[in-house]
Amino acid sequence: MNILLPLTLLAGISGQAMAAPEMETLTVTYRSPLDYALYQQTTETISFFRLELAQDILAQSRASSRAMASHYLSHNGVADTRLYPSQSDWLTARRN
């Protein structure tokens, strides 16, 4: 009786292993330290460029929105076309 239990477990495991699809293979390529350093530098440069590009797009869209708004306000007879305070005003403003 003690032998029957391990044999049934082995039969179940081998049946499952045969039914399972082939395992995925992973290929590893070893690079020299110089190649890896070049890869890291390139990755960091591209990341920095993408961040700069996103910030530039945001700044350009804000500037064009402000220009359109001030153009609209000036042509519709609104006296004060200053939409946002300057950054120096933000820094010196006091909270009550």
Tab-separated table of N, CA and C in Angstrom:
chain	number	residue	atom	x	y	z
A	1	MET	N	0.807	-1.177	0.000
A	1	MET	CA	0.000	0.000	0.000
A	1	MET	C	0.863	1.259	0.000
A	2	ASN	N	1.993	1.202	0.678
A	2	ASN	CA	2.886	2.353	0.708
A	2	ASN	C	3.504	2.616	-0.664
A	3	ILE	N	3.668	1.603	-1.478
A	3	ILE	CA	4.273	1.747	-2.800
A	3	ILE	C	3.240	2.273	-3.794
A	4	LEU	N	2.011	1.967	-3.600
A	4	LEU	CA	0.973	2.340	-4.550
A	4	LEU	C	0.785	3.864	-4.640
A	5	LEU	N	0.860	4.555	-3.513
A	5	LEU	CA	0.662	6.006	-3.516
A	5	LEU	C	1.753	6.742	-4.300
A	6	PRO	N	3.040	6.487	-4.086
A	6	PRO	CA	4.059	7.177	-4.889
A	6	PRO	C	3.965	6.839	-6.371
A	7	LEU	N	3.591	5.625	-6.717
A	7	LEU	CA	3.491	5.254	-8.127
A	7	LEU	C	2.360	6.009	-8.811
A	8	THR	N	1.249	6.188	-8.119
A	8	THR	CA	0.144	6.930	-8.728
A	8	THR	C	0.498	8.406	-8.873
A	9	LEU	N	1.251	8.954	-7.928
A	9	LEU	CA	1.687	10.343	-8.052
A	9	LEU	C	2.629	10.522	-9.239
A	10	LEU	N	3.561	9.580	-9.403
A	10	LEU	CA	4.498	9.650	-10.526
A	10	LEU	C	3.771	9.535	-11.857
A	11	ALA	N	2.796	8.705	-11.922
A	11	ALA	CA	2.040	8.533	-13.163
A	11	ALA	C	1.282	9.814	-13.499
A	12	GLY	N	0.742	10.474	-12.491
A	12	GLY	CA	0.025	11.726	-12.717
A	12	GLY	C	0.954	12.836	-13.149
A	13	ILE	N	2.130	12.917	-12.557
A	13	ILE	CA	3.095	13.973	-12.905
A	13	ILE	C	3.632	13.769	-14.311
A	14	SER	N	3.976	12.541	-14.655
A	14	SER	CA	4.530	12.312	-15.988
A	14	SER	C	3.469	12.553	-17.064
A	15	GLY	N	2.220	12.259	-16.786
A	15	GLY	CA	1.149	12.534	-17.740
A	15	GLY	C	0.956	14.024	-17.948
A	16	GLN	N	1.061	14.812	-16.876
A	16	GLN	CA	0.942	16.258	-16.990
A	16	GLN	C	2.142	16.848	-17.722
A	17	ALA	N	3.319	16.316	-17.479
A	17	ALA	CA	4.517	16.826	-18.129
A	17	ALA	C	4.470	16.567	-19.626
A	18	MET	N	3.937	15.435	-20.028
A	18	MET	CA	3.849	15.130	-21.448
A	18	MET	C	2.797	16.010	-22.135
A	19	ALA	N	1.764	16.380	-21.419
A	19	ALA	CA	0.704	17.189	-22.006
A	19	ALA	C	1.081	18.674	-22.068
A	20	ALA	N	2.045	19.098	-21.251
A	20	ALA	CA	2.422	20.514	-21.200
A	20	ALA	C	3.176	20.900	-22.468
A	21	PRO	N	2.967	22.123	-22.954
A	21	PRO	CA	3.705	22.577	-24.146
A	21	PRO	C	5.188	22.769	-23.824
A	22	GLU	N	5.959	22.897	-24.845
A	22	GLU	CA	7.401	23.053	-24.674
A	22	GLU	C	7.687	24.360	-23.943
A	23	MET	N	8.688	24.351	-23.085
A	23	MET	CA	9.031	25.540	-22.308
A	23	MET	C	9.640	26.607	-23.210
A	24	GLU	N	9.448	27.827	-22.829
A	24	GLU	CA	10.016	28.953	-23.554
A	24	GLU	C	11.529	28.978	-23.341
A	25	THR	N	12.265	29.273	-24.380
A	25	THR	CA	13.720	29.372	-24.254
A	25	THR	C	14.120	30.837	-24.219
A	26	LEU	N	15.158	31.123	-23.487
A	26	LEU	CA	15.647	32.474	-23.316
A	26	LEU	C	17.099	32.509	-23.757
A	27	THR	N	17.412	33.418	-24.662
A	27	THR	CA	18.766	33.542	-25.157
A	27	THR	C	19.430	34.723	-24.477
A	28	VAL	N	20.595	34.504	-23.909
A	28	VAL	CA	21.333	35.546	-23.209
A	28	VAL	C	22.587	35.853	-24.007
A	29	THR	N	22.783	37.136	-24.308
A	29	THR	CA	23.978	37.553	-25.024
A	29	THR	C	24.839	38.367	-24.074
A	30	TYR	N	26.040	37.935	-23.870
A	30	TYR	CA	26.954	38.649	-22.996
A	30	TYR	C	27.689	39.700	-23.802
A	31	ARG	N	27.735	40.906	-23.267
A	31	ARG	CA	28.398	42.026	-23.932
A	31	ARG	C	29.631	42.451	-23.139
A	32	SER	N	30.493	43.128	-23.820
A	32	SER	CA	31.671	43.653	-23.136
A	32	SER	C	31.250	44.853	-22.288
A	33	PRO	N	32.055	45.220	-21.295
A	33	PRO	CA	31.719	46.380	-20.466
A	33	PRO	C	31.576	47.674	-21.280
A	34	LEU	N	32.373	47.814	-22.332
A	34	LEU	CA	32.277	49.007	-23.174
A	34	LEU	C	30.938	49.045	-23.913
A	35	ASP	N	30.490	47.908	-24.449
A	35	ASP	CA	29.199	47.856	-25.121
A	35	ASP	C	28.062	48.182	-24.161
A	36	TYR	N	28.145	47.654	-22.935
A	36	TYR	CA	27.092	47.911	-21.962
A	36	TYR	C	27.078	49.378	-21.554
A	37	ALA	N	28.247	49.978	-21.369
A	37	ALA	CA	28.319	51.398	-21.013
A	37	ALA	C	27.746	52.257	-22.141
A	38	LEU	N	28.044	51.894	-23.374
A	38	LEU	CA	27.494	52.625	-24.509
A	38	LEU	C	25.980	52.484	-24.564
A	39	TYR	N	25.478	51.292	-24.279
A	39	TYR	CA	24.025	51.060	-24.237
A	39	TYR	C	23.378	51.915	-23.153
A	40	GLN	N	23.992	51.940	-21.974
A	40	GLN	CA	23.435	52.743	-20.873
A	40	GLN	C	23.430	54.225	-21.218
A	41	GLN	N	24.530	54.719	-21.796
A	41	GLN	CA	24.621	56.129	-22.160
A	41	GLN	C	23.562	56.485	-23.198
A	42	THR	N	23.374	55.618	-24.179
A	42	THR	CA	22.376	55.864	-25.218
A	42	THR	C	20.973	55.882	-24.626
A	43	THR	N	20.683	54.940	-23.748
A	43	THR	CA	19.370	54.870	-23.108
A	43	THR	C	19.095	56.120	-22.277
A	44	GLU	N	20.080	56.570	-21.505
A	44	GLU	CA	19.906	57.768	-20.687
A	44	GLU	C	19.726	59.007	-21.555
A	45	THR	N	20.482	59.090	-22.649
A	45	THR	CA	20.364	60.237	-23.544
A	45	THR	C	18.980	60.292	-24.182
A	46	ILE	N	18.480	59.151	-24.624
A	46	ILE	CA	17.153	59.106	-25.240
A	46	ILE	C	16.073	59.445	-24.212
A	47	SER	N	16.213	58.950	-22.995
A	47	SER	CA	15.244	59.268	-21.942
A	47	SER	C	15.230	60.762	-21.644
A	48	PHE	N	16.418	61.360	-21.551
A	48	PHE	CA	16.519	62.793	-21.295
A	48	PHE	C	15.909	63.581	-22.447
A	49	PHE	N	16.166	63.155	-23.670
A	49	PHE	CA	15.611	63.830	-24.840
A	49	PHE	C	14.087	63.767	-24.833
A	50	ARG	N	13.517	62.616	-24.499
A	50	ARG	CA	12.061	62.486	-24.447
A	50	ARG	C	11.461	63.389	-23.375
A	51	LEU	N	12.113	63.486	-22.234
A	51	LEU	CA	11.642	64.358	-21.163
A	51	LEU	C	11.703	65.822	-21.595
A	52	GLU	N	12.819	66.207	-22.207
A	52	GLU	CA	12.957	67.573	-22.712
A	52	GLU	C	11.902	67.893	-23.763
A	53	LEU	N	11.650	66.943	-24.640
A	53	LEU	CA	10.659	67.133	-25.702
A	53	LEU	C	9.264	67.333	-25.116
A	54	ALA	N	8.912	66.533	-24.116
A	54	ALA	CA	7.594	66.671	-23.481
A	54	ALA	C	7.459	68.028	-22.805
A	55	GLN	N	8.517	68.481	-22.123
A	55	GLN	CA	8.472	69.788	-21.469
A	55	GLN	C	8.393	70.914	-22.496
A	56	ASP	N	9.103	70.763	-23.605
A	56	ASP	CA	9.071	71.780	-24.651
A	56	ASP	C	7.683	71.870	-25.289
A	57	ILE	N	7.061	70.735	-25.520
A	57	ILE	CA	5.708	70.728	-26.091
A	57	ILE	C	4.734	71.422	-25.146
A	58	LEU	N	4.855	71.153	-23.858
A	58	LEU	CA	3.988	71.786	-22.865
A	58	LEU	C	4.199	73.299	-22.834
A	59	ALA	N	5.454	73.724	-22.837
A	59	ALA	CA	5.748	75.163	-22.805
A	59	ALA	C	5.233	75.852	-24.068
A	60	GLN	N	5.414	75.231	-25.218
A	60	GLN	CA	4.925	75.825	-26.469
A	60	GLN	C	3.399	75.917	-26.493
A	61	SER	N	2.736	74.886	-25.985
A	61	SER	CA	1.266	74.927	-25.986
A	61	SER	C	0.746	75.994	-25.034
A	62	ARG	N	1.393	76.152	-23.886
A	62	ARG	CA	0.986	77.220	-22.969
A	62	ARG	C	1.187	78.591	-23.605
A	63	ALA	N	2.338	78.769	-24.243
A	63	ALA	CA	2.636	80.073	-24.861
A	63	ALA	C	1.652	80.377	-25.985
A	64	SER	N	1.342	79.395	-26.803
A	64	SER	CA	0.406	79.660	-27.905
A	64	SER	C	-1.007	79.885	-27.377
A	65	SER	N	-1.398	79.183	-26.322
A	65	SER	CA	-2.721	79.413	-25.727
A	65	SER	C	-2.829	80.818	-25.152
A	66	ARG	N	-1.778	81.248	-24.469
A	66	ARG	CA	-1.788	82.599	-23.916
A	66	ARG	C	-1.812	83.643	-25.025
A	67	ALA	N	-1.052	83.404	-26.092
A	67	ALA	CA	-1.039	84.360	-27.205
A	67	ALA	C	-2.408	84.436	-27.865
A	68	MET	N	-3.047	83.310	-28.063
A	68	MET	CA	-4.391	83.320	-28.661
A	68	MET	C	-5.387	84.031	-27.757
A	69	ALA	N	-5.296	83.774	-26.434
A	69	ALA	CA	-6.228	84.395	-25.500
A	69	ALA	C	-6.024	85.903	-25.448
A	70	SER	N	-4.778	86.355	-25.400
A	70	SER	CA	-4.551	87.804	-25.345
A	70	SER	C	-4.949	88.462	-26.657
A	71	HIS	N	-4.745	87.780	-27.773
A	71	HIS	CA	-5.186	88.306	-29.067
A	71	HIS	C	-6.715	88.421	-29.104
A	72	TYR	N	-7.394	87.420	-28.603
A	72	TYR	CA	-8.867	87.430	-28.551
A	72	TYR	C	-9.368	88.557	-27.656
A	73	LEU	N	-8.750	88.681	-26.471
A	73	LEU	CA	-9.193	89.706	-25.527
A	73	LEU	C	-8.911	91.104	-26.053
A	74	SER	N	-7.784	91.298	-26.720
A	74	SER	CA	-7.461	92.636	-27.222
A	74	SER	C	-8.388	93.043	-28.368
A	75	HIS	N	-8.851	92.094	-29.156
A	75	HIS	CA	-9.742	92.426	-30.262
A	75	HIS	C	-11.209	92.511	-29.842
A	76	ASN	N	-11.514	92.103	-28.631
A	76	ASN	CA	-12.893	92.180	-28.154
A	76	ASN	C	-13.084	93.280	-27.120
A	77	GLY	N	-12.145	94.206	-27.032
A	77	GLY	CA	-12.313	95.373	-26.181
A	77	GLY	C	-12.084	95.145	-24.708
A	78	VAL	N	-11.395	94.109	-24.322
A	78	VAL	CA	-11.091	93.883	-22.916
A	78	VAL	C	-9.825	94.660	-22.599
A	79	ALA	N	-9.894	95.492	-21.557
A	79	ALA	CA	-8.778	96.395	-21.268
A	79	ALA	C	-7.551	95.646	-20.753
A	80	ASP	N	-7.735	94.748	-19.793
A	80	ASP	CA	-6.599	94.064	-19.182
A	80	ASP	C	-6.368	92.736	-19.899
A	81	THR	N	-5.316	92.676	-20.671
A	81	THR	CA	-5.031	91.444	-21.408
A	81	THR	C	-4.024	90.569	-20.681
A	82	ARG	N	-3.629	90.960	-19.481
A	82	ARG	CA	-2.683	90.151	-18.705
A	82	ARG	C	-3.451	89.011	-18.051
A	83	LEU	N	-3.236	87.807	-18.552
A	83	LEU	CA	-4.021	86.666	-18.092
A	83	LEU	C	-3.461	86.039	-16.831
A	84	TYR	N	-2.153	85.930	-16.759
A	84	TYR	CA	-1.519	85.249	-15.642
A	84	TYR	C	-0.453	86.170	-15.050
A	85	PRO	N	-0.271	86.146	-13.750
A	85	PRO	CA	0.802	86.942	-13.166
A	85	PRO	C	2.155	86.363	-13.567
A	86	SER	N	3.171	87.217	-13.572
A	86	SER	CA	4.501	86.725	-13.905
A	86	SER	C	5.010	85.833	-12.777
A	87	GLN	N	6.046	85.095	-13.056
A	87	GLN	CA	6.568	84.184	-12.041
A	87	GLN	C	7.129	84.939	-10.852
A	88	SER	N	7.674	86.126	-11.070
A	88	SER	CA	8.174	86.909	-9.938
A	88	SER	C	7.032	87.305	-9.004
A	89	ASP	N	5.836	87.562	-9.565
A	89	ASP	CA	4.672	87.863	-8.727
A	89	ASP	C	4.253	86.644	-7.917
A	90	TRP	N	4.424	85.451	-8.488
A	90	TRP	CA	4.068	84.232	-7.757
A	90	TRP	C	4.979	84.056	-6.552
A	91	LEU	N	6.248	84.382	-6.733
A	91	LEU	CA	7.212	84.167	-5.663
A	91	LEU	C	7.035	85.163	-4.527
A	92	THR	N	6.579	86.383	-4.842
A	92	THR	CA	6.467	87.415	-3.806
A	92	THR	C	5.067	87.534	-3.233
A	93	ALA	N	4.109	86.789	-3.777
A	93	ALA	CA	2.725	86.880	-3.288
A	93	ALA	C	2.639	86.321	-1.865
A	94	ARG	N	1.813	86.988	-1.042
A	94	ARG	CA	1.629	86.543	0.333
A	94	ARG	C	0.286	85.846	0.454
A	95	ARG	N	0.274	84.861	1.311
A	95	ARG	CA	-0.991	84.162	1.594
A	95	ARG	C	-1.592	84.748	2.853
A	96	ASN	N	-2.897	84.941	2.844
A	96	ASN	CA	-3.564	85.482	4.022
A	96	ASN	C	-4.072	84.394	4.908
